[in-house]
XYZ file of C-alpha atoms in Angstrom:
690
model
C 100.957 -6.434 241.398
C 99.595 -7.300 237.848
C 96.090 -6.415 237.064
C 93.945 -9.384 236.221
C 92.921 -9.325 232.573
C 89.127 -9.134 232.116
C 88.012 -12.060 229.903
C 86.138 -10.802 226.877
C 82.810 -12.673 225.852
C 83.204 -14.558 222.565
C 81.485 -13.034 219.503
C 79.777 -15.980 217.999
C 80.175 -15.209 214.252
C 78.809 -16.747 211.000
C 80.830 -16.095 208.026
C 78.985 -16.767 204.671
C 81.590 -17.527 202.003
C 82.561 -20.115 199.382
C 86.179 -19.542 200.189
C 87.720 -21.091 203.311
C 90.945 -19.025 202.909
C 89.022 -15.719 202.727
C 86.897 -16.704 205.636
C 89.945 -17.499 207.717
C 91.629 -14.277 206.661
C 88.598 -12.166 207.821
C 88.391 -13.960 211.158
C 92.127 -13.789 211.879
C 92.177 -10.044 211.103
C 89.187 -9.450 213.582
C 91.109 -11.611 216.275
C 94.295 -9.752 215.672
C 92.497 -6.463 216.258
C 91.323 -7.603 219.659
C 87.845 -8.930 218.901
C 87.247 -12.332 220.490
C 85.567 -13.872 217.499
C 84.574 -17.420 217.478
C 83.493 -18.170 213.894
C 81.861 -20.903 211.759
C 81.810 -20.760 207.951
C 78.505 -21.374 206.205
C 78.250 -22.210 202.521
C 74.561 -23.587 202.132
C 71.144 -23.410 203.761
C 71.505 -26.753 205.464
C 74.726 -25.593 207.299
C 72.934 -22.447 208.261
C 69.992 -24.186 209.716
C 72.295 -26.487 211.603
C 74.297 -23.558 212.973
C 71.277 -21.607 214.142
C 69.769 -24.682 215.787
C 72.968 -25.247 217.618
C 73.813 -21.937 219.290
C 72.992 -18.234 219.421
C 74.966 -15.981 217.072
C 75.956 -12.160 217.607
C 77.408 -11.352 214.094
C 77.069 -12.377 210.503
C 79.569 -11.469 207.767
C 79.064 -12.078 203.983
C 82.055 -12.269 201.921
C 80.346 -11.278 198.735
C 77.062 -13.002 197.604
C 76.672 -16.763 197.618
C 74.892 -18.038 194.521
C 73.052 -20.924 196.364
C 72.115 -18.840 199.509
C 70.107 -15.608 199.008
C 70.799 -12.900 201.546
C 67.122 -12.566 202.214
C 66.904 -16.171 203.126
C 69.786 -15.758 205.531
C 68.250 -12.633 207.184
C 64.961 -14.264 207.542
C 66.620 -17.204 209.309
C 68.513 -14.922 211.593
C 65.517 -13.126 212.666
C 64.602 -16.275 214.543
C 67.446 -15.687 216.998
C 66.592 -14.359 220.412
C 68.686 -11.224 219.860
C 69.039 -9.298 216.585
C 72.127 -10.640 214.622
C 73.663 -7.648 212.721
C 74.828 -8.575 209.100
C 77.594 -6.856 207.245
C 78.692 -7.492 203.538
C 82.212 -7.515 202.224
C 81.836 -6.672 198.567
C 84.652 -7.455 196.118
C 83.167 -4.898 193.653
C 81.812 -1.952 195.875
C 78.983 0.101 194.556
C 76.952 2.795 196.263
C 73.739 1.787 194.594
C 74.205 -1.852 195.611
C 74.947 -0.420 199.228
C 71.561 1.171 199.332
C 69.862 -1.911 197.938
C 71.511 -4.216 200.494
C 70.832 -1.891 203.464
C 67.208 -1.759 202.350
C 67.173 -5.525 202.649
C 68.171 -5.600 206.222
C 72.044 -5.468 206.111
C 73.643 -3.199 208.729
C 76.510 -2.173 206.478
C 78.091 -2.906 203.070
C 81.785 -2.137 202.761
C 84.756 -2.939 200.333
C 86.183 -6.304 200.884
C 89.704 -4.975 201.371
C 88.627 -2.560 204.231
C 89.227 -4.988 206.927
C 90.026 -2.270 209.477
C 86.747 -0.534 208.673
C 85.204 -3.972 209.239
C 86.561 -4.154 212.690
C 84.976 -0.782 213.534
C 81.645 -1.748 212.104
C 81.631 -5.036 214.141
C 82.693 -3.252 217.341
C 79.720 -0.659 216.711
C 77.304 -3.462 216.059
C 78.406 -5.484 218.984
C 77.853 -2.501 221.345
C 74.202 -2.580 220.151
C 73.959 -6.275 220.600
C 75.175 -5.868 224.175
C 72.660 -3.175 224.781
C 69.833 -5.391 223.415
C 70.925 -8.266 225.631
C 70.995 -5.998 228.673
C 67.458 -4.631 227.566
C 66.218 -8.232 227.294
C 67.600 -9.053 230.821
C 66.086 -5.919 232.325
C 62.703 -6.493 230.842
C 62.833 -10.052 232.078
C 63.657 -8.896 235.588
C 60.799 -6.363 235.450
C 58.572 -9.214 234.336
C 59.543 -11.446 237.185
C 59.476 -8.552 239.676
C 56.044 -7.761 238.698
C 54.843 -11.284 238.976
C 56.479 -11.546 242.411
C 54.921 -8.266 243.436
C 51.402 -9.337 242.423
C 51.811 -12.650 244.385
C 53.010 -10.689 247.387
C 50.163 -8.413 247.289
C 47.391 -11.001 246.722
C 48.868 -13.240 249.521
C 49.867 -10.555 251.993
C 48.181 -10.552 255.400
C 48.478 -6.814 255.345
C 45.602 -4.747 254.007
C 47.093 -2.996 250.902
C 45.443 -0.577 248.490
C 46.664 1.790 245.694
C 45.040 5.224 245.816
C 44.858 7.786 242.955
C 43.436 11.323 243.696
C 41.827 9.989 246.837
C 40.104 6.977 245.051
C 40.922 3.262 245.130
C 42.358 1.785 241.851
C 43.434 -1.618 243.441
C 42.649 -3.386 246.755
C 44.053 -6.740 247.822
C 41.750 -9.357 249.389
C 42.985 -8.618 252.959
C 42.153 -4.943 252.481
C 38.603 -5.702 251.412
C 38.147 -8.348 254.246
C 39.512 -5.892 256.771
C 36.966 -3.163 255.867
C 34.113 -5.492 255.314
C 33.109 -4.296 251.826
C 32.673 -6.079 248.564
C 35.384 -5.439 245.955
C 32.978 -3.558 243.542
C 31.859 -1.382 246.466
C 35.483 -0.378 247.450
C 36.603 0.444 244.020
C 34.161 3.371 243.901
C 34.970 4.600 247.507
C 37.394 7.170 248.546
C 40.063 6.903 251.311
C 38.014 9.222 253.544
C 35.222 6.615 253.594
C 37.605 4.166 255.441
C 38.569 6.693 258.200
C 36.827 7.539 261.304
C 35.320 11.059 261.485
C 37.773 12.245 264.187
C 40.851 11.292 262.040
C 39.856 12.600 258.621
C 41.904 15.615 259.009
C 44.919 13.577 260.133
C 44.850 11.422 256.955
C 44.566 14.485 254.787
C 47.599 15.895 256.494
C 49.350 12.635 256.113
C 48.669 12.390 252.453
C 49.832 15.974 251.973
C 53.189 15.390 253.808
C 53.812 12.283 251.729
C 53.301 14.297 248.521
C 55.669 17.063 249.612
C 58.544 14.782 251.020
C 57.988 11.933 248.495
C 59.154 9.481 251.170
C 57.141 6.848 253.189
C 55.172 8.255 256.094
C 52.958 6.608 258.606
C 50.696 7.339 261.480
C 48.443 5.304 263.732
C 44.888 6.241 262.946
C 41.415 4.873 263.382
C 39.827 3.029 260.428
C 36.265 2.507 259.977
C 34.526 -0.835 258.612
C 31.346 -1.079 256.513
C 29.413 -1.955 259.884
C 30.696 1.342 261.329
C 33.082 -0.497 263.737
C 36.348 1.545 264.307
C 39.886 -0.032 264.848
C 43.180 1.246 265.384
C 46.034 0.462 262.854
C 49.283 1.872 261.455
C 48.381 3.667 258.130
C 51.571 3.614 256.044
C 51.661 5.780 252.854
C 54.291 5.736 250.134
C 54.787 6.695 246.360
C 54.066 3.955 243.880
C 53.236 3.241 240.204
C 50.306 0.767 239.588
C 49.326 -0.106 235.914
C 51.794 2.607 234.620
C 49.921 5.191 236.744
C 51.544 7.305 239.489
C 49.723 6.869 242.721
C 50.305 6.089 246.477
C 50.282 2.778 248.299
C 48.299 2.611 251.385
C 49.221 -0.283 253.835
C 46.931 -0.784 256.683
C 48.755 -2.961 259.350
C 47.017 -3.927 262.565
C 49.320 -3.254 265.586
C 50.891 -6.450 266.868
C 51.091 -8.216 263.493
C 54.734 -7.366 262.638
C 56.326 -10.638 263.838
C 53.983 -12.907 261.745
C 54.414 -10.628 258.697
C 58.133 -10.899 258.749
C 57.932 -14.718 258.909
C 55.564 -14.680 255.892
C 57.783 -12.297 253.855
C 60.750 -14.511 254.482
C 58.889 -17.609 253.270
C 57.696 -15.921 250.130
C 61.205 -14.417 249.488
C 62.788 -17.928 249.429
C 60.391 -19.176 246.656
C 60.896 -18.850 242.900
C 57.474 -17.246 241.923
C 57.451 -18.883 238.463
C 58.090 -22.459 239.453
C 57.298 -22.730 243.190
C 60.674 -24.242 243.891
C 63.281 -22.657 246.190
C 65.109 -19.709 244.439
C 68.813 -19.771 244.018
C 69.871 -18.008 247.266
C 67.550 -20.175 249.335
C 68.719 -23.398 247.552
C 72.344 -22.438 247.981
C 71.749 -21.878 251.727
C 70.062 -25.249 252.053
C 72.649 -26.904 249.875
C 75.543 -25.473 251.884
C 74.202 -26.664 255.140
C 73.312 -30.078 253.762
C 76.927 -30.689 252.542
C 78.323 -29.656 255.949
C 75.828 -31.987 257.712
C 76.385 -34.968 255.458
C 80.318 -34.652 255.604
C 80.022 -34.397 259.499
C 77.524 -37.464 259.591
C 79.380 -39.272 256.781
C 76.222 -39.622 254.736
C 76.147 -39.896 250.967
C 75.051 -36.620 249.575
C 74.654 -35.863 245.760
C 73.980 -32.645 243.835
C 72.387 -32.742 240.515
C 72.235 -29.826 238.035
C 69.254 -30.409 235.666
C 69.317 -28.400 232.388
C 66.314 -28.412 230.105
C 67.713 -28.989 226.588
C 66.808 -26.554 223.776
C 65.089 -24.126 226.268
C 66.594 -21.065 224.353
C 64.734 -22.316 221.200
C 61.537 -22.863 223.108
C 61.639 -19.296 224.550
C 62.386 -17.932 220.946
C 59.367 -19.841 219.531
C 56.845 -19.618 222.344
C 57.849 -16.453 224.340
C 58.593 -15.800 227.986
C 55.186 -16.202 229.379
C 54.415 -19.633 227.806
C 57.890 -20.895 228.811
C 57.101 -19.914 232.459
C 54.241 -22.265 232.312
C 56.568 -25.045 230.903
C 59.131 -24.341 233.730
C 56.298 -24.634 236.332
C 55.201 -27.902 234.857
C 58.718 -29.296 234.731
C 59.132 -28.268 238.358
C 55.991 -30.017 239.406
C 56.965 -33.129 237.498
C 60.373 -33.185 239.086
C 58.826 -32.879 242.514
C 56.438 -35.832 241.760
C 59.487 -37.926 240.383
C 61.695 -37.477 243.324
C 61.485 -38.392 247.028
C 59.784 -35.945 249.347
C 63.098 -35.399 251.202
C 64.826 -34.236 248.040
C 64.978 -30.466 247.632
C 64.632 -28.714 244.272
C 65.642 -25.202 243.538
C 65.662 -23.042 240.338
C 69.163 -22.054 239.799
C 68.921 -20.109 236.339
C 66.549 -19.604 233.588
C 66.465 -23.246 232.315
C 68.158 -25.252 235.148
C 67.121 -26.779 238.475
C 69.204 -27.850 241.279
C 68.327 -31.170 243.044
C 69.883 -32.067 246.366
C 69.853 -35.542 247.982
C 71.160 -34.906 251.420
C 71.328 -38.547 252.670
C 71.058 -41.345 250.208
C 71.961 -44.967 249.729
C 71.361 -44.839 246.043
C 74.150 -44.934 243.387
C 74.725 -41.411 241.848
C 73.690 -42.722 238.551
C 70.316 -44.176 239.555
C 68.123 -40.859 239.839
C 69.382 -39.426 236.508
C 68.810 -42.590 234.716
C 65.265 -42.776 236.048
C 64.545 -39.166 235.222
C 65.799 -39.312 231.586
C 63.830 -42.529 231.020
C 60.553 -41.311 232.747
C 60.623 -37.912 230.967
C 60.565 -39.622 227.598
C 56.891 -40.588 228.224
C 55.896 -37.217 229.701
C 54.043 -34.779 227.435
C 54.168 -31.014 228.341
C 51.810 -28.515 226.763
C 53.118 -25.113 225.696
C 50.916 -22.562 223.928
C 48.442 -25.367 222.942
C 51.228 -27.530 221.493
C 52.480 -30.810 222.928
C 56.085 -30.867 223.647
C 58.497 -33.665 224.669
C 61.380 -32.381 226.951
C 64.770 -33.841 227.434
C 67.435 -33.123 230.114
C 71.234 -32.868 230.391
C 72.056 -33.820 234.013
C 75.234 -33.233 235.717
C 75.937 -34.845 239.137
C 78.579 -34.570 241.590
C 79.081 -36.485 244.981
C 79.430 -34.121 247.789
C 80.822 -36.118 250.869
C 84.003 -37.751 249.970
C 86.002 -34.674 249.119
C 86.904 -31.168 250.525
C 85.633 -29.146 247.671
C 83.662 -26.052 248.464
C 79.940 -26.216 247.930
C 80.067 -23.407 245.266
C 82.729 -25.222 243.348
C 80.588 -28.506 243.489
C 77.711 -26.540 241.908
C 80.197 -25.349 239.169
C 81.283 -28.863 238.516
C 77.734 -30.127 238.080
C 76.908 -27.088 235.968
C 79.922 -27.668 233.719
C 79.087 -31.403 233.282
C 75.406 -30.465 232.256
C 76.435 -27.797 229.827
C 79.130 -30.100 228.222
C 76.464 -32.642 227.656
C 74.309 -30.101 226.046
C 77.006 -29.288 223.532
C 77.132 -33.150 222.689
C 73.407 -33.030 221.928
C 71.789 -33.369 225.444
C 69.453 -36.061 226.691
C 72.223 -37.582 228.872
C 73.770 -37.454 232.305
C 77.368 -37.416 233.689
C 78.645 -37.788 237.128
C 81.664 -35.607 237.733
C 84.411 -36.869 240.029
C 85.514 -33.802 242.104
C 88.545 -35.823 243.364
C 90.310 -35.511 240.065
C 93.203 -33.665 241.651
C 94.019 -36.815 243.416
C 94.368 -38.585 240.024
C 97.035 -36.359 238.580
C 100.556 -35.237 239.853
C 101.486 -31.601 239.547
C 102.992 -31.908 236.108
C 99.989 -33.837 234.761
C 97.691 -31.209 236.326
C 99.418 -28.441 234.561
C 99.078 -30.056 231.192
C 95.451 -30.817 232.004
C 94.678 -27.352 232.880
C 96.319 -25.945 229.646
C 94.100 -28.475 227.682
C 91.028 -27.504 229.768
C 91.518 -23.859 228.869
C 91.805 -24.657 225.119
C 88.680 -26.848 225.334
C 86.738 -24.089 227.163
C 87.553 -21.713 224.372
C 86.856 -24.363 221.591
C 90.585 -24.119 220.385
C 90.638 -27.703 219.350
C 91.276 -28.915 215.862
C 92.505 -31.881 213.643
C 95.872 -32.068 211.727
C 96.024 -34.496 208.611
C 99.076 -36.561 207.538
C 98.646 -37.865 203.931
C 99.323 -41.459 202.920
C 100.907 -42.011 199.562
C 99.846 -45.109 197.427
C 102.682 -47.318 196.241
C 100.281 -49.145 193.792
C 98.757 -46.259 192.028
C 95.503 -46.340 194.083
C 93.262 -43.145 193.343
C 92.413 -42.923 197.045
C 93.462 -39.738 198.881
C 93.920 -40.891 202.422
C 94.886 -38.984 205.656
C 95.582 -39.975 209.189
C 93.811 -37.555 211.651
C 95.651 -36.160 214.773
C 93.822 -34.428 217.629
C 95.547 -31.082 218.503
C 94.671 -28.192 220.716
C 96.056 -24.624 221.109
C 98.959 -24.465 223.642
C 99.733 -21.391 225.841
C 102.380 -20.135 223.381
C 99.641 -20.074 220.502
C 100.889 -23.092 218.587
C 98.712 -26.142 217.835
C 99.967 -29.236 219.630
C 99.603 -31.778 222.476
C 100.855 -31.688 226.073
C 103.332 -34.338 227.002
C 101.634 -37.743 227.471
C 98.060 -36.032 227.320
C 96.289 -39.196 226.098
C 97.269 -41.182 229.291
C 95.997 -38.103 231.228
C 92.753 -38.325 229.298
C 92.363 -41.937 230.349
C 93.102 -41.105 233.986
C 90.308 -38.472 234.138
C 87.827 -40.555 232.097
C 87.441 -38.150 228.966
C 89.489 -40.195 226.412
C 86.269 -41.400 224.842
C 84.824 -37.857 224.838
C 87.964 -36.733 222.879
C 87.416 -39.436 220.399
C 83.882 -38.206 219.712
C 85.084 -34.611 219.327
C 87.632 -35.904 216.830
C 85.056 -38.082 214.876
C 82.580 -35.026 214.853
C 85.326 -32.843 213.335
C 86.367 -35.502 210.740
C 82.748 -35.874 209.703
C 82.292 -32.115 209.396
C 85.378 -31.964 207.250
C 84.141 -34.910 205.055
C 80.818 -33.296 204.591
C 82.610 -29.977 203.437
C 84.768 -32.148 201.212
C 81.752 -33.744 199.548
C 80.153 -30.358 198.957
C 83.416 -29.308 197.141
C 83.291 -32.581 194.928
C 86.230 -34.008 196.699
C 86.569 -37.498 197.991
C 89.120 -37.992 200.746
C 89.378 -40.775 203.325
C 90.068 -39.802 206.959
C 91.512 -42.291 209.634
C 90.567 -41.546 213.213
C 92.085 -43.487 216.084
C 89.837 -44.896 218.955
C 90.714 -45.105 222.704
C 90.048 -48.156 224.722
C 87.198 -46.509 226.438
C 85.373 -45.746 223.228
C 85.613 -49.424 222.439
C 83.871 -50.143 225.761
C 80.965 -47.845 225.085
C 77.854 -49.705 223.987
C 76.246 -46.702 222.154
C 79.085 -46.061 219.837
C 77.389 -47.778 217.010
C 74.103 -45.862 217.216
C 75.855 -42.547 217.750
C 77.995 -43.009 214.744
C 75.181 -44.141 212.581
C 73.165 -40.946 213.475
C 76.151 -38.578 212.880
C 76.986 -40.170 209.487
C 73.386 -39.787 208.534
C 73.285 -36.197 209.452
C 76.566 -35.508 207.682
C 75.392 -37.279 204.461
C 78.768 -38.679 203.577
C 79.943 -41.800 202.055
C 80.624 -43.919 205.284
C 83.626 -45.666 203.490
C 85.377 -42.299 203.702
C 85.550 -42.592 207.433
C 88.038 -45.298 208.805
C 88.179 -46.118 212.553
C 91.536 -47.418 213.830
C 92.297 -49.272 217.027
C 95.865 -50.080 218.357
C 96.849 -53.695 218.316
C 97.679 -54.050 221.988
C 94.230 -52.756 222.853
C 92.757 -55.217 220.501
C 94.544 -58.118 222.211
C 93.142 -57.102 225.563
C 89.611 -56.582 224.261
C 89.447 -59.144 221.427
C 85.768 -59.909 221.706
C 84.792 -56.401 221.882
C 86.908 -55.617 218.811
C 85.244 -58.339 216.740
C 81.784 -57.068 217.823
C 82.863 -53.518 216.796
C 84.104 -54.575 213.439
C 80.844 -56.326 212.835
C 78.831 -53.211 213.720
C 81.087 -51.001 211.637
C 80.651 -53.366 208.557
C 76.856 -52.812 208.824
C 77.497 -49.057 208.627
C 80.011 -49.421 205.763
C 82.828 -47.928 207.903
C 86.128 -49.530 207.295
C 88.118 -50.821 210.347
C 91.835 -50.364 210.612
C 94.112 -52.429 213.051
C 96.941 -50.057 213.851
C 100.373 -50.426 215.626
C 100.534 -53.881 214.432
C 103.859 -55.566 215.454
C 105.793 -58.028 213.291
C 104.777 -60.869 215.587
C 100.931 -60.140 215.311
C 100.195 -62.186 212.411
C 97.565 -64.416 214.415
C 95.997 -61.330 215.691
C 95.522 -60.107 212.141
C 93.954 -63.364 211.074
C 91.647 -63.423 214.066
C 90.224 -59.859 213.694
C 90.369 -59.669 209.845
C 90.522 -55.897 209.621
C 90.070 -54.027 206.398
C 93.344 -52.228 206.792
C 96.485 -53.096 208.652
C 98.839 -50.329 209.751
C 102.208 -51.367 211.073
C 103.820 -50.142 214.315
C 106.468 -47.335 213.905
C 109.234 -49.913 214.695
C 108.490 -51.880 211.468
C 111.093 -50.009 209.574
C 113.713 -50.565 212.233
C 113.002 -54.205 212.182
C 113.286 -54.327 208.388
C 116.629 -52.527 208.400
C 118.062 -54.562 211.073
C 116.795 -58.082 210.204
C 115.765 -57.966 206.567
C 112.419 -58.778 204.785
C 112.189 -62.375 206.129
C 111.434 -60.902 209.706
C 108.372 -58.973 208.462
C 106.982 -61.302 205.746
C 104.845 -63.297 208.038
C 102.592 -60.477 209.231
C 102.574 -59.004 205.653
C 101.389 -62.417 204.422
C 98.595 -62.441 207.175
C 97.228 -59.224 205.886
C 97.476 -60.415 202.167
C 95.586 -63.701 203.148
C 92.587 -61.598 204.381
C 92.991 -59.001 201.509
C 93.651 -56.168 203.994
C 95.336 -53.016 202.648
C 98.642 -52.271 204.432
C 100.105 -49.077 205.660
C 103.696 -48.270 206.830
C 104.254 -45.132 208.968
C 107.258 -43.213 209.971
C 108.747 -43.054 206.586
C 111.662 -40.663 206.870
C 113.912 -41.040 203.836
C 114.175 -42.452 200.250
C 116.625 -45.304 201.036
C 113.912 -46.854 203.385
C 111.416 -46.454 200.573
C 113.674 -48.568 198.299
C 113.494 -51.447 200.943
C 109.720 -51.158 201.384
C 108.805 -51.200 197.723
C 109.381 -54.972 197.065
C 107.088 -55.998 200.016
C 103.846 -55.033 198.300
C 102.820 -52.437 200.786
C 99.719 -50.291 199.707
C 100.360 -47.088 201.407
C 103.263 -45.125 203.252
C 103.168 -42.091 205.434
C 105.700 -40.137 207.363
C 107.661 -36.861 207.071
C 109.318 -37.994 203.761
C 105.833 -37.869 202.345
C 104.621 -35.000 204.322
C 104.413 -33.803 207.914
C 100.788 -33.450 209.383
C 99.104 -30.445 207.749
C 96.136 -28.256 208.997
C 94.024 -28.668 205.748
C 93.210 -31.369 203.403
C 95.185 -29.771 200.483
C 98.081 -32.104 199.994
C 98.871 -32.354 196.252
C 98.910 -36.090 195.636
C 99.458 -35.639 191.875
C 102.556 -33.593 192.364
C 104.353 -36.353 194.378
C 107.541 -37.992 193.194
C 106.139 -41.448 193.962
């Protein structure tokens, strides 16, 4: 039986370099040496800020010094991360004096650029420290939360509890003071002997001595004495303790007969998250599991929501754990006030709440829409500062499926986390019946893609378009790719129809557009000007927020909007003609060209109706030209010329076909004869034979 491989936690790594090739070489070497590096290249301060705002980093690597980004500035920015980010310099010209200088600035090491094996050892060493620091932070957090819980238990306990040091009281809870009938300032200067009847003083001395010798919990039924001199019989339980960092003993005075009521109180307290007052995770999961079973049996609609507070890690870094506990409590209170009294809320993790609707007639989308809208006008106060909070809400229906409750929670959590990666402030209802949508072969393909998506192994390939009219434009068609199980970049068979079936085709479009904008921004920084064509799916066309989302991203990228071209298939355009015309109008306002792609030879009227900026003909255009001659294709070419649209022919495979195309007045051609899709925007247009 094969031993299951333990999945390594990715090392989020920033690589500071002006050379993409050098950065990729370093990252590849680390991965080949078994380090699960997930890297991002940074070339300027703007990219650094964007990267540190987006996620937490565990490692920084400098490939020599960047002229426009001082190391001191980088280290200062990295100090704002929750856990120390070790930084290492690879020096092209290694020098011992410079090593001392950079170590003094805060670098963890300074090594020759060619010593990549040494770099691997340094990164492993530093990551051991990072892991230790993360464990320490988690331990401190657990101690903090445990102390808070203990304080609440002590203050709310029905048992009389005191802490005794060398016979004197150093802490007494309200029940203890009330039980013995003294004022708090009186008890604190009294000894334990003052609380015991005269006949049992020797017994309590012996009990204290036995506890000190054995170090375990000891108990005996003794007679206590109140301030009025009244005596009562109780179980005196003594155990070792530490209070306020001081070794002492805990004294618990429990009246005989109160055990059952105490256990009930302890159970109630043990189910509550002490920070927020909501159910803690175990209690919520117990309620959630029972509610799912009951809803399925009664055939009631039940829905689980996972509510994540966006940017919570940033708040914790800025304000600290204690102040963020206040925020969590206020958010939990707001959620309770915003939901029905029958809805049950639990704290699932640091920044997430579970919300269970056990029997509801509301559509699953109604509550998250309401919460997202209402929280916009809600102001929270943290450390004296006013704060607006947003949520990422993942929902999952619980009744109409056979999915286990734990997996339902996982689905809702995954949906919420995916929304946060896309910027947050949104909701998504996950359909757990997805397996019913796909056959076995499609499911295998989708699972391969899901693994690549989970590990962020998605990218774009680019196919260059060659101008037939001497245009200076450098244009590429973008193709979405992900890493297959064999390690190559490609696509599962018919993956895009699968995306449509499971309802994520529009999400993939957005991933593709984001990556294209990132490449264009990098291009601009390197004084290049390429145009990238990105294809849209039908569901992207149907989303009303595409225009606003695109406007925001183009603004953030700071690119020339004319360098991003959005393309839509002709058969999709025929189906949603009105929507396409609206999309083209909104893109025109943004300055984004619109390309009608996959245009057939009989689509002349469609071209005239939509009036796209660019017309890209279907792959069978060349076959039609070869079989029927130029007359068969002239009508659609003329339609494009009448509206002054640029034209593109794809699937150019040989020089003889090029000779037939040349007289048609086509603007651009693409295909394997020009170049296969490539992984970088580095095609040499000047070196072409065209």
